[in-house]
Amino acid sequence: MLNQSALGAAANTESGSRLFRYEVVGLRQNAEADKASYPIRRSGSTFITVPYDRMNEAMQRITRLGGKIVSIQPIDALNGRNGNVSTEQKSSSATLETGQSATNPGKESKPMTQAKEAKADIPVNIYRPNAPFIAKVISNEPLVQEGGIGICQHVKFDLAGGDLRYLEGQSIGVIPPGTDKNGKPEKLRLYSIASTRHGDDLNDTTVSLCVRQLEYKHPETGETVYGVCSTHICNLQPGDEVKVTGPTGKEMLLPDDPDATIIMLATGTGIAPFRAFLWRMFKDGERSLNSDYQFKGLAWLVFGVATTPNVLYKQELEEIQEKYPDNFRLTYAISREQKNPEGGRMYIQHRVAEHAEEMWEMMQKPNTHTYMCGLKGMEDGIDEALSAVASKNGVDWKEFQRAMKKAGRWHVETY
Ligand code: FAD
Ligand code: A2P
């Protein structure tokens, strides 16, 4: 096996964007290898293209799969340019002699981070409640700006050293410490993942959540009650350990089609999966990692929050809108500042009613997906708004909605 110093040589001379080709033998063909899209060759050698900044992670994964790295070559070297850092030149040149396309190595193997996830490859329940992964908190940042209501945090966990992988739209479980009122260990609570599969640092080893601290007045005593798990998460400090399970959920996945129309209806922390979608669609670092997903369709986010300082991820959302005005539309429903046509609080369903004709038209296209995430309470109002436009067009909304569900184009996760 090549040692770290071989990688160190690369690290000193190469930039993070360079690609390297690993020749690996002894890789077990199993579910994980399948997921990573490693092309296992009959000769026994597997060739994997890895970006420089994923080299350590690739080594760990290969080791876990019982593989032995026999050479590492920068793709430039395979193309006959400078920069060969392999310590095993002989076997590397043998690689070229086996007749692979040296000018286009990506043809045999994609970087792991670009591996296209087939439907069967959706990771679920890698970590279960009886054996959770212990993640470390990297950061915990407030999302509510000054003057806003309540506490909502963006929390990033370190997943290094584990197997937890996930896709945009999935959730993870968090098990808070302590016992419940019956003296039993606290049960897990689910949280939608707010980061892309690559994580906020684009190194495939983090997961981020968007968590609001539950706070309410006890209906009988009037006392302020704080939710157990949300308070635990919102109070976490960098370095703290957290029990994490999952991932779970297949309901909110993003289609592969880069030309799709994606309508996203969110209230409050319901923004979490849509942040992951939008980052995957529009963030520069993400776009460079996902060569097979260069979004050029239309994404429309309708976002309901209480006040302007409660617009979670406001700056980044507005930056995306500015940069991609033809591909990203952003509509707010700011309940305590804007009024609906009847003079009451402006909720997301009022915005849906306002744009119902346009949404209805979009929904007629077979590659339009509609997603709803956040408060359960919004569902009826949204149904009502869309029922009205459907019946105006002579269609029964319930039937239409059922057909969209069946076609995997109607996605709901409310809590
Ligand atoms: P607990 O201590 O468990 O208290 C909750 C209980 O308090 C309720 O069951 C109810 O009995 C009581 N209660 C709550 N409100 C009131 C009230 N107004 N009046 C009287 N009693 C009340 N949350 C996020 O913040 N971000 C997310 O991204 C997110 N994603 C989710 C995804 C899914 C799929 C699901 C199912 C839930 C998600 N949640 C999310 C909610 C989350 O799982 C927890 O339910 C939430 O954090 C509260 O948990 P807790 O432990 O803090 O509250
Ligand atoms: P409001 O609290 O002003 O009544 P949160 O961040 O607390 O999850 O709330 C997100 C937004 O969802 C807030 O603007 C809240 O409005 C709004 N909201 C509350 N109830 C409903 C409902 N039944 N339908 C749609 N939006 C709602």
mmCIF file of N, CA, C and O in Angstrom, residues 168-247:
data_model
loop_
_atom_site.group_PDB
_atom_site.id
_atom_site.type_symbol
_atom_site.label_atom_id
_atom_site.label_comp_id
_atom_site.label_asym_id
_atom_site.label_seq_id
_atom_site.Cartn_x
_atom_site.Cartn_y
_atom_site.Cartn_z
ATOM 1 N N GLU A 168 -29.236 14.574 -1.031
ATOM 2 C CA GLU A 168 -30.045 15.764 -0.788
ATOM 3 C C GLU A 168 -31.506 15.325 -0.629
ATOM 4 O O GLU A 168 -32.016 14.538 -1.438
ATOM 5 N N GLY A 169 -32.169 15.857 0.390
ATOM 6 C CA GLY A 169 -33.580 15.521 0.611
ATOM 7 C C GLY A 169 -33.773 14.446 1.668
ATOM 8 O O GLY A 169 -34.899 14.193 2.084
ATOM 9 N N GLN A 170 -32.696 13.835 2.133
ATOM 10 C CA GLN A 170 -32.834 12.827 3.197
ATOM 11 C C GLN A 170 -32.754 13.500 4.576
ATOM 12 O O GLN A 170 -32.461 14.694 4.677
ATOM 13 N N SER A 171 -33.011 12.696 5.601
ATOM 14 C CA SER A 171 -32.951 13.194 6.976
ATOM 15 C C SER A 171 -31.992 12.331 7.786
ATOM 16 O O SER A 171 -31.664 11.217 7.372
ATOM 17 N N ILE A 172 -31.568 12.855 8.921
ATOM 18 C CA ILE A 172 -30.856 12.004 9.875
ATOM 19 C C ILE A 172 -31.579 12.083 11.221
ATOM 20 O O ILE A 172 -32.356 13.016 11.464
ATOM 21 N N GLY A 173 -31.295 11.116 12.063
ATOM 22 C CA GLY A 173 -31.853 11.122 13.412
ATOM 23 C C GLY A 173 -30.797 11.621 14.383
ATOM 24 O O GLY A 173 -29.611 11.383 14.186
ATOM 25 N N VAL A 174 -31.256 12.315 15.414
ATOM 26 C CA VAL A 174 -30.349 12.716 16.495
ATOM 27 C C VAL A 174 -30.949 12.169 17.790
ATOM 28 O O VAL A 174 -32.155 12.323 18.035
ATOM 29 N N ILE A 175 -30.110 11.501 18.585
ATOM 30 C CA ILE A 175 -30.589 10.979 19.875
ATOM 31 C C ILE A 175 -30.071 11.896 20.977
ATOM 32 O O ILE A 175 -28.861 11.972 21.207
ATOM 33 N N PRO A 176 -30.991 12.597 21.651
ATOM 34 C CA PRO A 176 -30.508 13.481 22.721
ATOM 35 C C PRO A 176 -30.087 12.658 23.933
ATOM 36 O O PRO A 176 -30.565 11.533 24.114
ATOM 37 N N PRO A 177 -29.216 13.201 24.772
ATOM 38 C CA PRO A 177 -28.817 12.454 25.973
ATOM 39 C C PRO A 177 -29.966 12.439 26.994
ATOM 40 O O PRO A 177 -30.926 13.199 26.861
ATOM 41 N N GLY A 178 -29.844 11.569 27.970
ATOM 42 C CA GLY A 178 -30.796 11.577 29.084
ATOM 43 C C GLY A 178 -31.977 10.655 28.876
ATOM 44 O O GLY A 178 -32.038 9.887 27.908
ATOM 45 N N THR A 179 -32.907 10.782 29.806
ATOM 46 C CA THR A 179 -34.078 9.897 29.790
ATOM 47 C C THR A 179 -35.358 10.734 29.698
ATOM 48 O O THR A 179 -35.371 11.911 30.048
ATOM 49 N N ASP A 180 -36.417 10.086 29.218
ATOM 50 C CA ASP A 180 -37.698 10.796 29.093
ATOM 51 C C ASP A 180 -38.463 10.744 30.418
ATOM 52 O O ASP A 180 -37.949 10.254 31.427
ATOM 53 N N LYS A 181 -39.713 11.207 30.398
ATOM 54 C CA LYS A 181 -40.463 11.296 31.668
ATOM 55 C C LYS A 181 -40.780 9.921 32.254
ATOM 56 O O LYS A 181 -41.121 9.799 33.424
ATOM 57 N N ASN A 182 -40.626 8.871 31.443
ATOM 58 C CA ASN A 182 -40.844 7.511 31.954
ATOM 59 C C ASN A 182 -39.542 6.830 32.366
ATOM 60 O O ASN A 182 -39.514 5.634 32.641
ATOM 61 N N GLY A 183 -38.465 7.589 32.337
ATOM 62 C CA GLY A 183 -37.179 7.028 32.746
ATOM 63 C C GLY A 183 -36.501 6.211 31.653
ATOM 64 O O GLY A 183 -35.462 5.584 31.873
ATOM 65 N N LYS A 184 -37.084 6.214 30.462
ATOM 66 C CA LYS A 184 -36.477 5.473 29.332
ATOM 67 C C LYS A 184 -35.519 6.392 28.590
ATOM 68 O O LYS A 184 -35.733 7.617 28.555
ATOM 69 N N PRO A 185 -34.464 5.818 27.941
ATOM 70 C CA PRO A 185 -33.558 6.673 27.167
ATOM 71 C C PRO A 185 -34.327 7.475 26.127
ATOM 72 O O PRO A 185 -35.280 6.961 25.524
ATOM 73 N N GLU A 186 -33.959 8.715 25.966
ATOM 74 C CA GLU A 186 -34.618 9.575 24.971
ATOM 75 C C GLU A 186 -34.569 8.920 23.590
ATOM 76 O O GLU A 186 -33.578 8.288 23.223
ATOM 77 N N LYS A 187 -35.641 9.107 22.834
ATOM 78 C CA LYS A 187 -35.701 8.540 21.475
ATOM 79 C C LYS A 187 -35.172 9.554 20.470
ATOM 80 O O LYS A 187 -35.117 10.749 20.747
ATOM 81 N N LEU A 188 -34.833 9.031 19.301
ATOM 82 C CA LEU A 188 -34.294 9.932 18.268
ATOM 83 C C LEU A 188 -35.369 10.862 17.723
ATOM 84 O O LEU A 188 -36.561 10.543 17.720
ATOM 85 N N ARG A 189 -34.951 12.021 17.269
ATOM 86 C CA ARG A 189 -35.799 12.944 16.512
ATOM 87 C C ARG A 189 -35.178 13.089 15.126
ATOM 88 O O ARG A 189 -33.956 13.071 14.983
ATOM 89 N N LEU A 190 -36.062 13.252 14.139
ATOM 90 C CA LEU A 190 -35.566 13.381 12.764
ATOM 91 C C LEU A 190 -35.318 14.838 12.402
ATOM 92 O O LEU A 190 -36.080 15.714 12.817
ATOM 93 N N TYR A 191 -34.294 15.064 11.606
ATOM 94 C CA TYR A 191 -34.004 16.402 11.082
ATOM 95 C C TYR A 191 -33.631 16.299 9.613
ATOM 96 O O TYR A 191 -32.794 15.467 9.230
ATOM 97 N N SER A 192 -34.246 17.150 8.787
ATOM 98 C CA SER A 192 -33.913 17.179 7.359
ATOM 99 C C SER A 192 -32.477 17.666 7.199
ATOM 100 O O SER A 192 -32.061 18.622 7.864
ATOM 101 N N ILE A 193 -31.775 17.045 6.290
ATOM 102 C CA ILE A 193 -30.388 17.439 6.039
ATOM 103 C C ILE A 193 -30.380 18.718 5.199
ATOM 104 O O ILE A 193 -31.085 18.821 4.192
ATOM 105 N N ALA A 194 -29.572 19.680 5.642
ATOM 106 C CA ALA A 194 -29.551 20.982 4.961
ATOM 107 C C ALA A 194 -28.348 21.130 4.023
ATOM 108 O O ALA A 194 -28.212 22.150 3.356
ATOM 109 N N SER A 195 -27.490 20.114 3.994
ATOM 110 C CA SER A 195 -26.296 20.209 3.132
ATOM 111 C C SER A 195 -26.427 19.244 1.965
ATOM 112 O O SER A 195 -27.255 18.326 1.992
ATOM 113 N N THR A 196 -25.591 19.430 0.958
ATOM 114 C CA THR A 196 -25.567 18.473 -0.151
ATOM 115 C C THR A 196 -24.788 17.239 0.287
ATOM 116 O O THR A 196 -24.152 17.246 1.340
ATOM 117 N N ARG A 197 -24.796 16.230 -0.551
ATOM 118 C CA ARG A 197 -24.054 14.993 -0.255
ATOM 119 C C ARG A 197 -22.564 15.260 -0.032
ATOM 120 O O ARG A 197 -21.887 14.481 0.610
ATOM 121 N N HIS A 198 -22.076 16.362 -0.585
ATOM 122 C CA HIS A 198 -20.652 16.675 -0.418
ATOM 123 C C HIS A 198 -20.374 17.418 0.882
ATOM 124 O O HIS A 198 -19.212 17.573 1.263
ATOM 125 N N GLY A 199 -21.424 17.890 1.545
ATOM 126 C CA GLY A 199 -21.249 18.637 2.784
ATOM 127 C C GLY A 199 -20.844 20.083 2.495
ATOM 128 O O GLY A 199 -20.403 20.413 1.395
ATOM 129 N N ASP A 200 -20.974 20.924 3.527
ATOM 130 C CA ASP A 200 -20.703 22.352 3.334
ATOM 131 C C ASP A 200 -19.249 22.627 2.977
ATOM 132 O O ASP A 200 -18.940 23.658 2.385
ATOM 133 N N ASP A 201 -18.334 21.732 3.370
ATOM 134 C CA ASP A 201 -16.913 21.951 3.053
ATOM 135 C C ASP A 201 -16.500 21.221 1.783
ATOM 136 O O ASP A 201 -15.313 21.183 1.447
ATOM 137 N N LEU A 202 -17.465 20.613 1.113
ATOM 138 C CA LEU A 202 -17.240 19.898 -0.162
ATOM 139 C C LEU A 202 -16.234 18.765 -0.038
ATOM 140 O O LEU A 202 -15.581 18.407 -1.018
ATOM 141 N N ASN A 203 -16.085 18.220 1.170
ATOM 142 C CA ASN A 203 -15.112 17.136 1.327
ATOM 143 C C ASN A 203 -15.773 15.803 1.681
ATOM 144 O O ASN A 203 -15.100 14.858 2.079
ATOM 145 N N ASP A 204 -17.071 15.730 1.518
ATOM 146 C CA ASP A 204 -17.820 14.486 1.725
ATOM 147 C C ASP A 204 -17.744 13.958 3.156
ATOM 148 O O ASP A 204 -18.003 12.778 3.383
ATOM 149 N N THR A 205 -17.389 14.794 4.122
ATOM 150 C CA THR A 205 -17.280 14.266 5.488
ATOM 151 C C THR A 205 -18.075 15.088 6.509
ATOM 152 O O THR A 205 -17.791 15.014 7.702
ATOM 153 N N THR A 206 -19.032 15.880 6.039
ATOM 154 C CA THR A 206 -19.847 16.608 7.020
ATOM 155 C C THR A 206 -21.329 16.501 6.659
ATOM 156 O O THR A 206 -21.676 16.178 5.519
ATOM 157 N N VAL A 207 -22.161 16.780 7.637
ATOM 158 C CA VAL A 207 -23.605 16.908 7.382
ATOM 159 C C VAL A 207 -24.069 18.118 8.192
ATOM 160 O O VAL A 207 -23.576 18.356 9.293
ATOM 161 N N SER A 208 -24.981 18.896 7.619
ATOM 162 C CA SER A 208 -25.468 20.083 8.331
ATOM 163 C C SER A 208 -26.977 20.022 8.508
ATOM 164 O O SER A 208 -27.686 19.485 7.653
ATOM 165 N N LEU A 209 -27.428 20.594 9.616
ATOM 166 C CA LEU A 209 -28.859 20.653 9.914
ATOM 167 C C LEU A 209 -29.274 22.100 10.150
ATOM 168 O O LEU A 209 -28.432 22.947 10.473
ATOM 169 N N CYS A 210 -30.565 22.323 10.007
ATOM 170 C CA CYS A 210 -31.141 23.635 10.290
ATOM 171 C C CYS A 210 -32.207 23.373 11.357
ATOM 172 O O CYS A 210 -33.249 22.793 11.059
ATOM 173 N N VAL A 211 -31.921 23.758 12.584
ATOM 174 C CA VAL A 211 -32.784 23.332 13.700
ATOM 175 C C VAL A 211 -33.352 24.537 14.458
ATOM 176 O O VAL A 211 -32.606 25.424 14.880
ATOM 177 N N ARG A 212 -34.675 24.533 14.607
ATOM 178 C CA ARG A 212 -35.322 25.567 15.423
ATOM 179 C C ARG A 212 -35.565 25.007 16.820
ATOM 180 O O ARG A 212 -36.050 23.877 16.978
ATOM 181 N N GLN A 213 -35.217 25.797 17.832
ATOM 182 C CA GLN A 213 -35.509 25.364 19.202
ATOM 183 C C GLN A 213 -37.017 25.441 19.414
ATOM 184 O O GLN A 213 -37.620 26.513 19.244
ATOM 185 N N LEU A 214 -37.594 24.298 19.753
ATOM 186 C CA LEU A 214 -39.034 24.277 20.042
ATOM 187 C C LEU A 214 -39.279 24.996 21.373
ATOM 188 O O LEU A 214 -38.635 24.699 22.380
ATOM 189 N N GLU A 215 -40.187 25.929 21.331
ATOM 190 C CA GLU A 215 -40.513 26.694 22.546
ATOM 191 C C GLU A 215 -42.010 26.965 22.518
ATOM 192 O O GLU A 215 -42.528 27.455 21.510
ATOM 193 N N TYR A 216 -42.702 26.607 23.565
ATOM 194 C CA TYR A 216 -44.151 26.885 23.603
ATOM 195 C C TYR A 216 -44.612 27.056 25.042
ATOM 196 O O TYR A 216 -43.897 26.699 25.983
ATOM 197 N N LYS A 217 -45.790 27.597 25.187
ATOM 198 C CA LYS A 217 -46.372 27.768 26.537
ATOM 199 C C LYS A 217 -47.194 26.525 26.851
ATOM 200 O O LYS A 217 -48.046 26.122 26.043
ATOM 201 N N HIS A 218 -46.939 25.954 27.986
ATOM 202 C CA HIS A 218 -47.709 24.783 28.391
ATOM 203 C C HIS A 218 -49.187 25.171 28.459
ATOM 204 O O HIS A 218 -49.541 26.167 29.114
ATOM 205 N N PRO A 219 -50.048 24.401 27.771
ATOM 206 C CA PRO A 219 -51.458 24.816 27.686
ATOM 207 C C PRO A 219 -52.150 24.925 29.047
ATOM 208 O O PRO A 219 -53.100 25.709 29.193
ATOM 209 N N GLU A 220 -51.707 24.144 30.032
ATOM 210 C CA GLU A 220 -52.382 24.234 31.339
ATOM 211 C C GLU A 220 -51.662 25.156 32.311
ATOM 212 O O GLU A 220 -52.269 26.036 32.930
ATOM 213 N N THR A 221 -50.354 24.982 32.435
ATOM 214 C CA THR A 221 -49.632 25.753 33.460
ATOM 215 C C THR A 221 -49.183 27.124 32.953
ATOM 216 O O THR A 221 -48.861 28.007 33.751
ATOM 217 N N GLY A 222 -49.136 27.280 31.623
ATOM 218 C CA GLY A 222 -48.668 28.563 31.070
ATOM 219 C C GLY A 222 -47.149 28.702 31.101
ATOM 220 O O GLY A 222 -46.598 29.707 30.657
ATOM 221 N N GLU A 223 -46.494 27.706 31.651
ATOM 222 C CA GLU A 223 -45.028 27.728 31.730
ATOM 223 C C GLU A 223 -44.402 27.618 30.341
ATOM 224 O O GLU A 223 -44.979 26.960 29.461
ATOM 225 N N THR A 224 -43.220 28.221 30.166
ATOM 226 C CA THR A 224 -42.532 28.061 28.881
ATOM 227 C C THR A 224 -41.851 26.695 28.863
ATOM 228 O O THR A 224 -41.137 26.339 29.811
ATOM 229 N N VAL A 225 -42.101 25.946 27.808
ATOM 230 C CA VAL A 225 -41.482 24.619 27.677
ATOM 231 C C VAL A 225 -40.529 24.660 26.475
ATOM 232 O O VAL A 225 -40.875 25.231 25.433
ATOM 233 N N TYR A 226 -39.370 24.053 26.632
ATOM 234 C CA TYR A 226 -38.404 23.963 25.529
ATOM 235 C C TYR A 226 -38.286 22.504 25.090
ATOM 236 O O TYR A 226 -38.233 21.602 25.934
ATOM 237 N N GLY A 227 -38.246 22.270 23.807
ATOM 238 C CA GLY A 227 -38.117 20.907 23.286
ATOM 239 C C GLY A 227 -36.784 20.287 23.684
ATOM 240 O O GLY A 227 -35.764 20.987 23.740
ATOM 241 N N VAL A 228 -36.805 18.984 23.946
ATOM 242 C CA VAL A 228 -35.611 18.305 24.468
ATOM 243 C C VAL A 228 -34.493 18.283 23.422
ATOM 244 O O VAL A 228 -33.371 18.739 23.663
ATOM 245 N N CYS A 229 -34.789 17.721 22.264
ATOM 246 C CA CYS A 229 -33.722 17.478 21.295
ATOM 247 C C CYS A 229 -33.303 18.766 20.580
ATOM 248 O O CYS A 229 -32.118 19.010 20.348
ATOM 249 N N SER A 230 -34.303 19.594 20.252
ATOM 250 C CA SER A 230 -33.959 20.833 19.529
ATOM 251 C C SER A 230 -33.121 21.734 20.438
ATOM 252 O O SER A 230 -32.196 22.404 19.960
ATOM 253 N N THR A 231 -33.406 21.732 21.733
ATOM 254 C CA THR A 231 -32.608 22.548 22.661
ATOM 255 C C THR A 231 -31.195 21.971 22.763
ATOM 256 O O THR A 231 -30.204 22.713 22.730
ATOM 257 N N HIS A 232 -31.131 20.646 22.839
ATOM 258 C CA HIS A 232 -29.817 19.971 22.884
ATOM 259 C C HIS A 232 -28.982 20.391 21.674
ATOM 260 O O HIS A 232 -27.819 20.792 21.814
ATOM 261 N N ILE A 233 -29.579 20.332 20.488
ATOM 262 C CA ILE A 233 -28.807 20.641 19.267
ATOM 263 C C ILE A 233 -28.436 22.127 19.219
ATOM 264 O O ILE A 233 -27.293 22.480 18.914
ATOM 265 N N CYS A 234 -29.405 22.967 19.525
ATOM 266 C CA CYS A 234 -29.129 24.414 19.429
ATOM 267 C C CYS A 234 -28.050 24.858 20.413
ATOM 268 O O CYS A 234 -27.380 25.857 20.188
ATOM 269 N N ASN A 235 -27.863 24.096 21.500
ATOM 270 C CA ASN A 235 -26.852 24.475 22.500
ATOM 271 C C ASN A 235 -25.509 23.794 22.293
ATOM 272 O O ASN A 235 -24.589 23.995 23.089
ATOM 273 N N LEU A 236 -25.390 22.966 21.272
ATOM 274 C CA LEU A 236 -24.123 22.243 21.079
ATOM 275 C C LEU A 236 -22.965 23.199 20.812
ATOM 276 O O LEU A 236 -23.143 24.238 20.163
ATOM 277 N N GLN A 237 -21.801 22.802 21.293
ATOM 278 C CA GLN A 237 -20.583 23.594 21.084
ATOM 279 C C GLN A 237 -19.646 22.821 20.165
ATOM 280 O O GLN A 237 -19.665 21.581 20.163
ATOM 281 N N PRO A 238 -18.793 23.526 19.412
ATOM 282 C CA PRO A 238 -17.798 22.813 18.597
ATOM 283 C C PRO A 238 -17.004 21.831 19.462
ATOM 284 O O PRO A 238 -16.605 22.154 20.590
ATOM 285 N N GLY A 239 -16.844 20.621 18.949
ATOM 286 C CA GLY A 239 -16.112 19.589 19.695
ATOM 287 C C GLY A 239 -17.039 18.640 20.445
ATOM 288 O O GLY A 239 -16.654 17.525 20.794
ATOM 289 N N ASP A 240 -18.283 19.063 20.698
ATOM 290 C CA ASP A 240 -19.232 18.180 21.400
ATOM 291 C C ASP A 240 -19.543 16.955 20.534
ATOM 292 O O ASP A 240 -19.499 17.023 19.304
ATOM 293 N N GLU A 241 -19.902 15.873 21.210
ATOM 294 C CA GLU A 241 -20.265 14.651 20.483
ATOM 295 C C GLU A 241 -21.781 14.487 20.444
ATOM 296 O O GLU A 241 -22.474 14.816 21.406
ATOM 297 N N VAL A 242 -22.272 13.957 19.313
ATOM 298 C CA VAL A 242 -23.720 13.795 19.119
ATOM 299 C C VAL A 242 -23.988 12.419 18.541
ATOM 300 O O VAL A 242 -23.268 11.952 17.653
ATOM 301 N N LYS A 243 -25.051 11.769 19.027
ATOM 302 C CA LYS A 243 -25.437 10.461 18.486
ATOM 303 C C LYS A 243 -26.333 10.664 17.274
ATOM 304 O O LYS A 243 -27.398 11.285 17.388
ATOM 305 N N VAL A 244 -25.894 10.121 16.154
ATOM 306 C CA VAL A 244 -26.587 10.349 14.885
ATOM 307 C C VAL A 244 -26.980 9.011 14.268
ATOM 308 O O VAL A 244 -26.207 8.051 14.316
ATOM 309 N N THR A 245 -28.187 8.961 13.687
ATOM 310 C CA THR A 245 -28.623 7.735 12.988
ATOM 311 C C THR A 245 -29.032 8.077 11.553
ATOM 312 O O THR A 245 -29.198 9.240 11.207
ATOM 313 N N GLY A 246 -29.229 7.030 10.764
ATOM 314 C CA GLY A 246 -29.737 7.241 9.404
ATOM 315 C C GLY A 246 -28.706 6.959 8.339
ATOM 316 O O GLY A 246 -27.779 6.196 8.587
ATOM 317 N N PRO A 247 -28.867 7.533 7.174
ATOM 318 C CA PRO A 247 -29.896 8.497 6.800
ATOM 319 C C PRO A 247 -31.231 7.803 6.560
ATOM 320 O O PRO A 247 -31.281 6.580 6.438
#
